[in-house]
Short mmCIF file of C-alpha atoms in Angstrom, two decimals:
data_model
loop_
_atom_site.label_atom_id
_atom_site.label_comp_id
_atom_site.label_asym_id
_atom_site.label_seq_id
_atom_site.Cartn_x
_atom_site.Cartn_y
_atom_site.Cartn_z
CA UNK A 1 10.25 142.50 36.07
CA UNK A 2 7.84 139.97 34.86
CA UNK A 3 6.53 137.17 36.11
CA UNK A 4 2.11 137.55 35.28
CA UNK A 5 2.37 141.80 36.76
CA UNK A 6 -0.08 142.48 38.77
CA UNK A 7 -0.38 146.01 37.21
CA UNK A 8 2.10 148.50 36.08
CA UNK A 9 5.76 147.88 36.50
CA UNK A 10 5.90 149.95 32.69
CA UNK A 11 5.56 153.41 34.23
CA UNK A 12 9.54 152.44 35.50
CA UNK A 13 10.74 152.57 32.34
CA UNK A 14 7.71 154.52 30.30
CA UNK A 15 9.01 158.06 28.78
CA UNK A 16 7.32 161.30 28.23
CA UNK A 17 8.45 164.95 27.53
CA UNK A 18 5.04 167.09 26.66
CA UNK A 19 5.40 170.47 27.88
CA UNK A 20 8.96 170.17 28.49
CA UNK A 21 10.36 172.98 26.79
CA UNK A 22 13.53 171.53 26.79
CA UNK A 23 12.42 168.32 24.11
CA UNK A 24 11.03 171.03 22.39
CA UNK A 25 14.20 171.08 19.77
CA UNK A 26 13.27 173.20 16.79
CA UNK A 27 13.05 170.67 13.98
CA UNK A 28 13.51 171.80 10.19
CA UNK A 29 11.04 171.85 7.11
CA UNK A 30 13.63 169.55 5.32
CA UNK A 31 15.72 167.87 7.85
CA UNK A 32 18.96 166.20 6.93
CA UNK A 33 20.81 162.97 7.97
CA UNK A 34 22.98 165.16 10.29
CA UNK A 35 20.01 167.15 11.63
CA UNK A 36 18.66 163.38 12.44
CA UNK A 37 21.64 162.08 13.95
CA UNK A 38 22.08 165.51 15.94
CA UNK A 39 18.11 165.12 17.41
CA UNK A 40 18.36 161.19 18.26
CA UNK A 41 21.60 162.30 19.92
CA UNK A 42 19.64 165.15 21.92
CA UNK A 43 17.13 162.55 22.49
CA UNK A 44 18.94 159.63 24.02
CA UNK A 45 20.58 162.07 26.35
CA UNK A 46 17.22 163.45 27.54
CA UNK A 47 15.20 160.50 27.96
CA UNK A 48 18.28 158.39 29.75
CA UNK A 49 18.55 161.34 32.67
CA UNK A 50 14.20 161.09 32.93
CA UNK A 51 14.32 157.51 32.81
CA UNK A 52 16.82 156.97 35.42
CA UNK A 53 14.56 159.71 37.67
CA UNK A 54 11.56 157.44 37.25
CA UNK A 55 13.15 154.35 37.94
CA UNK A 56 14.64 156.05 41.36
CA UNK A 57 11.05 157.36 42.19
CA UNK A 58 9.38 153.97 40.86
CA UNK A 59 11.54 151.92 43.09
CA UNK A 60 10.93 153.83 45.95
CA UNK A 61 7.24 153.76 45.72
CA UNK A 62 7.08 150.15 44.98
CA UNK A 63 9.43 149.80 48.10
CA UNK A 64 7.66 152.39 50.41
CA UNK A 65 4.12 152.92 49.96
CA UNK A 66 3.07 156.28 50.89
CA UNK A 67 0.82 159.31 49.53
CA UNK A 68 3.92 161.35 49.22
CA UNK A 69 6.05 158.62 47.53
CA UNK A 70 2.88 158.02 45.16
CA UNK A 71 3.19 161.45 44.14
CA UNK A 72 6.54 161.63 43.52
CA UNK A 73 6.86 158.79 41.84
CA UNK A 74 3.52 160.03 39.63
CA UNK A 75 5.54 162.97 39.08
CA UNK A 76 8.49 161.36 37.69
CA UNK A 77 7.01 159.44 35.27
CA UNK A 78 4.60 162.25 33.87
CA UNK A 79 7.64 164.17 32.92
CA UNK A 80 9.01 160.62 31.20
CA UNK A 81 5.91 159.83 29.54
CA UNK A 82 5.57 163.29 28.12
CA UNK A 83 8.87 163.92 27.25
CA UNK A 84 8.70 160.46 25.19
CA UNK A 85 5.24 161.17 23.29
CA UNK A 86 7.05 164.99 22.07
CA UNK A 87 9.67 163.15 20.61
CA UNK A 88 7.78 160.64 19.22
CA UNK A 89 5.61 163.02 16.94
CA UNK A 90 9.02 164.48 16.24
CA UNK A 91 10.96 161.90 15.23
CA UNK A 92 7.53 161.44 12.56
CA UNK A 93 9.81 164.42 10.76
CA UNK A 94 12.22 162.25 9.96
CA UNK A 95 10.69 159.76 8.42
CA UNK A 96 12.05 159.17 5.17
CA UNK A 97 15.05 160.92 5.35
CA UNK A 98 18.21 158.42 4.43
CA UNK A 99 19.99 157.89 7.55
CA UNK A 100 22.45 155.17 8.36
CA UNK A 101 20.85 152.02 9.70
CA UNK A 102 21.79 152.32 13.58
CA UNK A 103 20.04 156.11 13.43
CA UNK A 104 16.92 154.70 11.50
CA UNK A 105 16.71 152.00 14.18
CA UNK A 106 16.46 154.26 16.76
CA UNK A 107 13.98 156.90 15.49
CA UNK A 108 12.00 153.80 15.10
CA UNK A 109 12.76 153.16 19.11
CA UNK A 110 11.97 157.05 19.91
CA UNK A 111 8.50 156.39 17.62
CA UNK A 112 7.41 152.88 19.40
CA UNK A 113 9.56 153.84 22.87
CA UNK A 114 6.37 154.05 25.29
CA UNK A 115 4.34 151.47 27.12
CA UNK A 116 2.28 154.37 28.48
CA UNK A 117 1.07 157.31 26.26
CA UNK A 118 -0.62 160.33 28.13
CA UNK A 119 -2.81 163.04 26.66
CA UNK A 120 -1.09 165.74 25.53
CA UNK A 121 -3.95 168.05 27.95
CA UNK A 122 -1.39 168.25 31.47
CA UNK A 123 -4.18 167.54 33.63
CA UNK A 124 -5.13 164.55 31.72
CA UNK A 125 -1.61 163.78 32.02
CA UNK A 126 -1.04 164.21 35.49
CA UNK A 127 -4.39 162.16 36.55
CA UNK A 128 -3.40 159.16 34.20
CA UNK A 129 0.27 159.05 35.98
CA UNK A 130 -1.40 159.71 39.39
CA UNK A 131 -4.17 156.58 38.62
CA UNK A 132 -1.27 153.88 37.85
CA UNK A 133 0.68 154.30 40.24
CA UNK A 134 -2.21 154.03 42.94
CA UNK A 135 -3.65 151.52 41.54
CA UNK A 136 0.16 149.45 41.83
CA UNK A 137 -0.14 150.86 45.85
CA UNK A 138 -3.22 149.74 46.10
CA UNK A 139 -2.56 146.02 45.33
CA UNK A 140 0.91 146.73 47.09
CA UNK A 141 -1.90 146.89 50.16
CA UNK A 142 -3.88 144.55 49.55
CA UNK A 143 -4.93 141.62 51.63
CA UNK A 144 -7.47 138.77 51.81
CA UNK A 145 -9.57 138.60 54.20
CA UNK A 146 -11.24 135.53 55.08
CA UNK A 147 -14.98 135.01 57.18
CA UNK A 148 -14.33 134.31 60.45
CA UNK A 149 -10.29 134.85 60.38
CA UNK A 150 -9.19 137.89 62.50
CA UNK A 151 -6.52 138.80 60.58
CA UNK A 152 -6.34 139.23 56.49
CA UNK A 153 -3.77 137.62 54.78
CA UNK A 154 -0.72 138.68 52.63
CA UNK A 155 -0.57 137.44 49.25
CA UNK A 156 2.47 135.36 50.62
CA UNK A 157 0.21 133.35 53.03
CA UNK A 158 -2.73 132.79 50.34
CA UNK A 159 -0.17 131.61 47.83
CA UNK A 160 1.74 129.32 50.35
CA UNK A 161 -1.92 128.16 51.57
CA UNK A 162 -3.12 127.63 48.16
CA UNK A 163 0.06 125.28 47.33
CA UNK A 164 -0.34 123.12 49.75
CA UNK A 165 -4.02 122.94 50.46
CA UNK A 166 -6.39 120.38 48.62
CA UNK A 167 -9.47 121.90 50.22
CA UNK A 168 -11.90 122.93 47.23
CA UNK A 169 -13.81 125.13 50.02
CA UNK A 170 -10.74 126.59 51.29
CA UNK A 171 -8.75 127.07 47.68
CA UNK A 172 -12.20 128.96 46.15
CA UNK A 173 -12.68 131.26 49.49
CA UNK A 174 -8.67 132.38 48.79
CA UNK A 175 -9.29 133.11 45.45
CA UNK A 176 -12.13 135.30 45.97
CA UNK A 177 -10.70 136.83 49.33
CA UNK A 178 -7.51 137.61 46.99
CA UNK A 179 -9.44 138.67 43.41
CA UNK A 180 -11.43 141.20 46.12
CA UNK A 181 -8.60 143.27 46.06
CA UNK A 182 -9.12 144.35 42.82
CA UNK A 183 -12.73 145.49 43.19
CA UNK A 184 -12.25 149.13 44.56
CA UNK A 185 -9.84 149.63 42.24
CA UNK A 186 -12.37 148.45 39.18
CA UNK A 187 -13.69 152.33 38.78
CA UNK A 188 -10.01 153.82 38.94
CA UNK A 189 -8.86 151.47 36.16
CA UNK A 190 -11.26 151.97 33.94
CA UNK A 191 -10.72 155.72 33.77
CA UNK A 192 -6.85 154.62 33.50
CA UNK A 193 -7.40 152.55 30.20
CA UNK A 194 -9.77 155.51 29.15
CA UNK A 195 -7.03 158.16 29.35
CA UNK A 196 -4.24 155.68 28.54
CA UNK A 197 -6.40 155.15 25.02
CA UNK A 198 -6.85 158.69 24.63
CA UNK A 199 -3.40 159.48 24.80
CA UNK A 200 -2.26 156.28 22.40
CA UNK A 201 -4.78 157.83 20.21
CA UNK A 202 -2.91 161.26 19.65
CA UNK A 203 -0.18 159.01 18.38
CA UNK A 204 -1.65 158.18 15.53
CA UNK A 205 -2.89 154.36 17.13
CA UNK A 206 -6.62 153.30 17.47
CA UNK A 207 -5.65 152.19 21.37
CA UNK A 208 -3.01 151.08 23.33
CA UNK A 209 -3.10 147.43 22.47
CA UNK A 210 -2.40 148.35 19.03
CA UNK A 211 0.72 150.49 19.93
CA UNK A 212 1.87 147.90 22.17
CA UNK A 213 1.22 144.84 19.19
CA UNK A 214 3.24 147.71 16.98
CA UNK A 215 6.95 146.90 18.68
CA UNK A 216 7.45 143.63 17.03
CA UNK A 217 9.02 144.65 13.56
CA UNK A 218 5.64 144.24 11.47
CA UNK A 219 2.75 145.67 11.50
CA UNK A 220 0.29 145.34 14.55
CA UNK A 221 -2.51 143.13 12.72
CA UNK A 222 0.75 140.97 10.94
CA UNK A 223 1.52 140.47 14.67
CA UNK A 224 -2.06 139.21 15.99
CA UNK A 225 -2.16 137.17 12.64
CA UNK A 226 1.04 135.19 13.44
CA UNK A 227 0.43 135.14 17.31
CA UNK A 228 -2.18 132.69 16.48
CA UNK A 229 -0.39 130.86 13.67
CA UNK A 230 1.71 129.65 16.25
CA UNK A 231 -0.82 129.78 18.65
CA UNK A 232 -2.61 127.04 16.48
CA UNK A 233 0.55 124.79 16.29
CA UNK A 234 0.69 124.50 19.93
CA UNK A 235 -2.97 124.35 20.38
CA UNK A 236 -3.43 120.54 19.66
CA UNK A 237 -0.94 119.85 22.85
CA UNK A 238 -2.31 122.50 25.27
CA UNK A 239 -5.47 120.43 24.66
CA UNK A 240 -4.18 117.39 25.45
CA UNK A 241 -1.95 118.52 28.67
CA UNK A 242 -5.16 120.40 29.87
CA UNK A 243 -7.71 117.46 28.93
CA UNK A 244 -5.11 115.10 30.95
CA UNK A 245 -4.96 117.81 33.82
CA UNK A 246 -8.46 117.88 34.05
CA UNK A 247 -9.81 114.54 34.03
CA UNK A 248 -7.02 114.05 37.26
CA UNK A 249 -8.45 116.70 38.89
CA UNK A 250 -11.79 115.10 38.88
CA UNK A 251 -10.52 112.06 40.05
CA UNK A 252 -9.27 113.83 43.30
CA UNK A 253 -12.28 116.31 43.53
CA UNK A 254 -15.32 115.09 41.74
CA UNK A 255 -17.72 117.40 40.25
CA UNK A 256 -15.81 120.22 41.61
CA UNK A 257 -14.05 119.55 38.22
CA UNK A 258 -16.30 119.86 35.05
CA UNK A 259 -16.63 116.62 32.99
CA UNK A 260 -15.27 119.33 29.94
CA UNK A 261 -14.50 122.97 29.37
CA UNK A 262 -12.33 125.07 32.02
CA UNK A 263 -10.29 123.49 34.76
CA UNK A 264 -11.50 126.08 37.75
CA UNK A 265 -8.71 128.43 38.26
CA UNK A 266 -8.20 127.89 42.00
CA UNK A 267 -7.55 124.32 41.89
CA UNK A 268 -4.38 124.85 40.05
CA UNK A 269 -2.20 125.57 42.98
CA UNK A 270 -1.45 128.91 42.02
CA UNK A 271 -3.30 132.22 42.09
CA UNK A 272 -3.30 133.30 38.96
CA UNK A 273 -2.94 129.56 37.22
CA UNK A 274 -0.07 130.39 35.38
CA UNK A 275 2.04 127.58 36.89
CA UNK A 276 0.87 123.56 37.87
CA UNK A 277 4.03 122.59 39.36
CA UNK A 278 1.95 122.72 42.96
CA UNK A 279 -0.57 120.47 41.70
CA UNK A 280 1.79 117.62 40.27
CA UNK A 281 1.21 115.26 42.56
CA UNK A 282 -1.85 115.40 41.79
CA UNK A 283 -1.49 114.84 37.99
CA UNK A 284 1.36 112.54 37.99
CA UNK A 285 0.90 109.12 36.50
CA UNK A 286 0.83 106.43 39.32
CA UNK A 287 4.75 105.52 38.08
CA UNK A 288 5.96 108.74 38.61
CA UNK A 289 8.85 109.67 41.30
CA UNK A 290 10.62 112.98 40.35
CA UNK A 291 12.82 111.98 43.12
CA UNK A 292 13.13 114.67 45.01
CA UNK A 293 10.65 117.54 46.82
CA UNK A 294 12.76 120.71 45.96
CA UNK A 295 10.67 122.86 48.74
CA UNK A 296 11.04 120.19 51.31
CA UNK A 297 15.15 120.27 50.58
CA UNK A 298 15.04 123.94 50.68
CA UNK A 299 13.56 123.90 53.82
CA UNK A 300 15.37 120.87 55.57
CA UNK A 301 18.84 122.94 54.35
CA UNK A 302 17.03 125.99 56.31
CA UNK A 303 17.75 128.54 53.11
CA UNK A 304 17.18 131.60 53.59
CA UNK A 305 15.96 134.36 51.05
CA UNK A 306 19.51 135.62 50.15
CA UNK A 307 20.61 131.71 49.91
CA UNK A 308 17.85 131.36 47.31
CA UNK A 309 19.25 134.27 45.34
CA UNK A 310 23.02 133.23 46.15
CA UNK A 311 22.08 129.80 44.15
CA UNK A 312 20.55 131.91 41.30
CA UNK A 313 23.76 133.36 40.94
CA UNK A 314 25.81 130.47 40.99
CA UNK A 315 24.19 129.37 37.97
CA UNK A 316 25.08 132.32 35.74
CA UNK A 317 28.43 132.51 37.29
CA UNK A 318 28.41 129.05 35.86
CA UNK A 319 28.21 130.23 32.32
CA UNK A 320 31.06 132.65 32.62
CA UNK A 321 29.25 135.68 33.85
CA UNK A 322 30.56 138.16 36.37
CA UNK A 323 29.58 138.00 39.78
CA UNK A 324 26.15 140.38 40.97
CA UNK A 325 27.75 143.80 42.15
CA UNK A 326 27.83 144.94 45.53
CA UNK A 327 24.83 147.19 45.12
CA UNK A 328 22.57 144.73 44.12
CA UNK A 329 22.71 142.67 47.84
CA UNK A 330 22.41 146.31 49.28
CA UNK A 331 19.59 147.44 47.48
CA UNK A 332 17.13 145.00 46.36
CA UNK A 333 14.49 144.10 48.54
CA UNK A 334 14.54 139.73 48.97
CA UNK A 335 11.17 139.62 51.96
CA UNK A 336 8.22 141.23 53.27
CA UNK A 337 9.33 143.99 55.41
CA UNK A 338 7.30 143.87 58.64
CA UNK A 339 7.13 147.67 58.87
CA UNK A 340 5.39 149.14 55.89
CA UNK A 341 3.68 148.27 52.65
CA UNK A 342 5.11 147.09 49.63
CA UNK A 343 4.55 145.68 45.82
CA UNK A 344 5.73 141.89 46.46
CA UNK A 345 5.32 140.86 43.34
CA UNK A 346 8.35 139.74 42.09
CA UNK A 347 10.23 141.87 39.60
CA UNK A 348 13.73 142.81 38.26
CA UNK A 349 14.95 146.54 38.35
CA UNK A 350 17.59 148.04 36.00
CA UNK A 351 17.96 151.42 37.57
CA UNK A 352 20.77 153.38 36.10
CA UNK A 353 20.56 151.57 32.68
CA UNK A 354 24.34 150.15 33.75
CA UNK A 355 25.51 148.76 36.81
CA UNK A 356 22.53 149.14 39.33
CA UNK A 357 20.64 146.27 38.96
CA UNK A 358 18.23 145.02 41.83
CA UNK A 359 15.45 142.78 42.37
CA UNK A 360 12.21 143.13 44.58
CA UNK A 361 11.00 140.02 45.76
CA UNK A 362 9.21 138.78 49.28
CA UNK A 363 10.74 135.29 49.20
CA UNK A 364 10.13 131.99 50.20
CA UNK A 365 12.22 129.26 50.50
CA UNK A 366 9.89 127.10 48.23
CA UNK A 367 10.29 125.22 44.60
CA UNK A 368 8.10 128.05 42.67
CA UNK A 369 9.94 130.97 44.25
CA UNK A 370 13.24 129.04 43.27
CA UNK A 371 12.08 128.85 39.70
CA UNK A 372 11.32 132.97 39.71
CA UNK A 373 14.73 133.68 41.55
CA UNK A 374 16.23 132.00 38.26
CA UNK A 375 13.74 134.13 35.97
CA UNK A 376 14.69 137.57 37.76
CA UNK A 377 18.16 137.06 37.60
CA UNK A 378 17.60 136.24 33.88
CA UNK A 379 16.10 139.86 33.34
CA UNK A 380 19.07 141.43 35.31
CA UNK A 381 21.82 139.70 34.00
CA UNK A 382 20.55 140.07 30.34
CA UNK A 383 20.03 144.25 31.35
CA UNK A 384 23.38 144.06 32.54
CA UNK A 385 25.06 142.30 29.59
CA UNK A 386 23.62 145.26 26.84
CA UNK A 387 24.41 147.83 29.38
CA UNK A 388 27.18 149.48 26.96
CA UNK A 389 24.97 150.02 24.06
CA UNK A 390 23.60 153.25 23.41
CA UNK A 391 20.64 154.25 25.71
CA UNK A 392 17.75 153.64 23.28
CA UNK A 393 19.31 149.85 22.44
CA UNK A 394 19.61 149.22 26.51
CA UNK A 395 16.62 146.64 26.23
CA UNK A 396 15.38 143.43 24.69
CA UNK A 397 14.57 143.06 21.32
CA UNK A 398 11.00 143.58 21.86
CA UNK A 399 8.37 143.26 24.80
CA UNK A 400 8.21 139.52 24.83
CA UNK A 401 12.30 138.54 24.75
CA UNK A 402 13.17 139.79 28.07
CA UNK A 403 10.62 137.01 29.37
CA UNK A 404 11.88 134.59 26.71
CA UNK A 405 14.93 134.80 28.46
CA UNK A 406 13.96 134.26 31.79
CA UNK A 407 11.63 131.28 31.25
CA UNK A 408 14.68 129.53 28.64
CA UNK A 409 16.93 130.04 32.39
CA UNK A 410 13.63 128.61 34.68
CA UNK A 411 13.68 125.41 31.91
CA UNK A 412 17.61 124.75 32.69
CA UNK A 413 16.38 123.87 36.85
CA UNK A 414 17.05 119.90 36.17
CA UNK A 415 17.75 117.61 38.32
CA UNK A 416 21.11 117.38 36.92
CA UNK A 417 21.55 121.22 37.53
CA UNK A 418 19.96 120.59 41.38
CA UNK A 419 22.53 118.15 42.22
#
């Protein structure tokens, strides 16, 4: 789902059962291997049927933004998310007990299974589920509105404008007009991390960072320590790429560009300056000639949305996988409907944990958007090729490989693979 999220695509696949009696399974003084097996069992039945009710409602609300589809969707995923943190402090009653490898894997998956913990108080609950998924409709809303321009703008038209546009007056007033979105939304968030820390905190972690930094097979502060080991191997490049970029930059617009320090963020050719490939014309030595202008081919050859996507598939077809089911052109969403509201940002669905895979994505026929239609696919054909494991194996590794995967696809667009 994952290219930079604007906010919460985790409560589609967070889990939760407090105060469902039913994950309320009596659990003995001195449990035994086959009273372990017997409640992971329980377990993975329980939180596949919730799980596949969230990502219903999730979709839904991502896909038609309404009060009523806010609270349903809310709804959903307070019953996940509760029903996850019960069986998390239960599976604690396990620990120790010898179990085969496969069942001590996956009480270690029920432990470290959510992305969102609540409070165990139910109104606490209910307001933290309610929060986070208004504050994903409320960017789903959102558009920038410029002095002086009658109508605001889609994200769509700010990023397209901010590709193309080497206006330093123009890129800065899109980046504000766009970053305004987020300013009603400050007060609501900050009560969201509040709760969302408060509920982490029940679980035995000091906040939510921590439990997140806890899913990576080693302890949280072993994590952060070797995050920036390699961070430190890398760090003598990044320099150099973002010394080069900068002193460019100033070339083409002067003190707009510090002499040192940050490169401004809107200059980059992308919103949230993840991605430079807008800007390399800018930045390429004077020898350069890539050869090509992917957008401008896209264009000339008229693709359309599902064209984008059909070449996306061609490529793992390529390598042997099956073709995208039948659902998946029904169902996902490829453009900006012109009727109603919806999350745009691009992201890959895995709704029944098996066949029904989907993405949600307002297109353009463009270079960047090429590169993401790769990286989607990349999340949905990877869900669909562990889709016959047991439910609480049906992801990546850990948080970070499902994007590993997509970005290894986004680095095999060559020219070779264009031709």
């Amino acid at each position: 789902m994952r290219t930079a999220a604007p906010f919460l695509g985790v409560l589609a696949f967070s889990v939760s059962l407090a105060g469902d009696a039913r994950a309320q399974a009596a659990v003995p003084a001195r449990p035994t291997p086959e009273e372990a097996a017997r409640f992971v069992d329980a377990a993975e039945k329980r939180l596949l049927a919730l799980a596949v009710e969230a990502g219903r409602a999730g979709w839904v609300q991502a896909n038609f933004i309404t009060q009523d589809t806010e609270t349903l969707s809310a709804l959903a995923s307070e019953r996940l998310i509760t029903a996850t943190a019960a069986l998390a402090k239960q599976a604690e009653v396990f620990r120790g007990v010898a179990v085969p490898p496969e069942t001590a894997r996956k009480l270690e998956k029920i432990r470290l299974s959510l992305d969102l913990a609540a409070p165990s108080d139910p109104a606490k609950s209910a307001e933290l589920t309610r929060l986070a998924t208004g504050l994903d409709a409320s960017y789903g809303r959102g558009r920038a509105c410029l002095p002086g321009v009658p109508e605001c703008l889609t994200f769509e038209e700010v990023n397209r404008r901010m590709a193309k546009s080497r206006d330093t007056q123009e890129l800065v007033a899109l980046w504000k007009a766009w970053h305004a979105v987020g300013t009603p939304m400050r007060a609501d968030y900050a009560r969201f991390v509040a709760l969302a820390n408060e509920g982490t905190k029940e679980l035995g972690f000091p906040d939510t960072g921590a439990m997140w930094r806890s899913k990576y097979d080693m302890p949280p502060e072993v994590f952060a320590r070797e995050l920036d080991r390699l961070w430190e191997q890398v760090r003598p490049l990044y320099v150099a790429l973002h010394t080069y970029a900068r002193t460019k930059l100033r070339e083409k617009y002067g003190d707009a560009v510090p002499a040192s320090g940050p490169i401004p963020a809107h200059l980059l050719g992308n919103m949230w300056a993840q991605d430079w490939t807008n800007v390399y014309p800018l930045l390429a030595p004077k020898s350069a000639d890539t050869g090509y202008d992917l957008t401008k081919i896209l264009e000339t050859r008229k693709t359309d949305a599902k064209g984008m996507v059909k070449y996306g598939e061609g490529f793992f077809t390529s390598l042997g996988f099956a073709p995208l089911p039948p659902t998946f052109w029904e169902r996902s969403l490829f453009t900006r409907p012109r009727d109603r509201d919806v999350v745009c940002h691009a992201s890959a669905w895995d709704v029944d944990a098996e066949n029904d895979i989907r993405i949600k994505m307002c297109t353009e026929p463009t270079a960047e958007d090429f590169v993401t239609v790769h990286h989607e696919l990349g999340h949905n054909f990877y869900q669909r090729a562990y889709s016959k494991q047991p439910h609480l194996f049906r992801d990546s590794a850990n948080d970070g490989f499902h994007e590993a995967i997509g970005d290894a696809v986004a680095l095999s667009i060559t020219p070779k693979y264009l031709v």
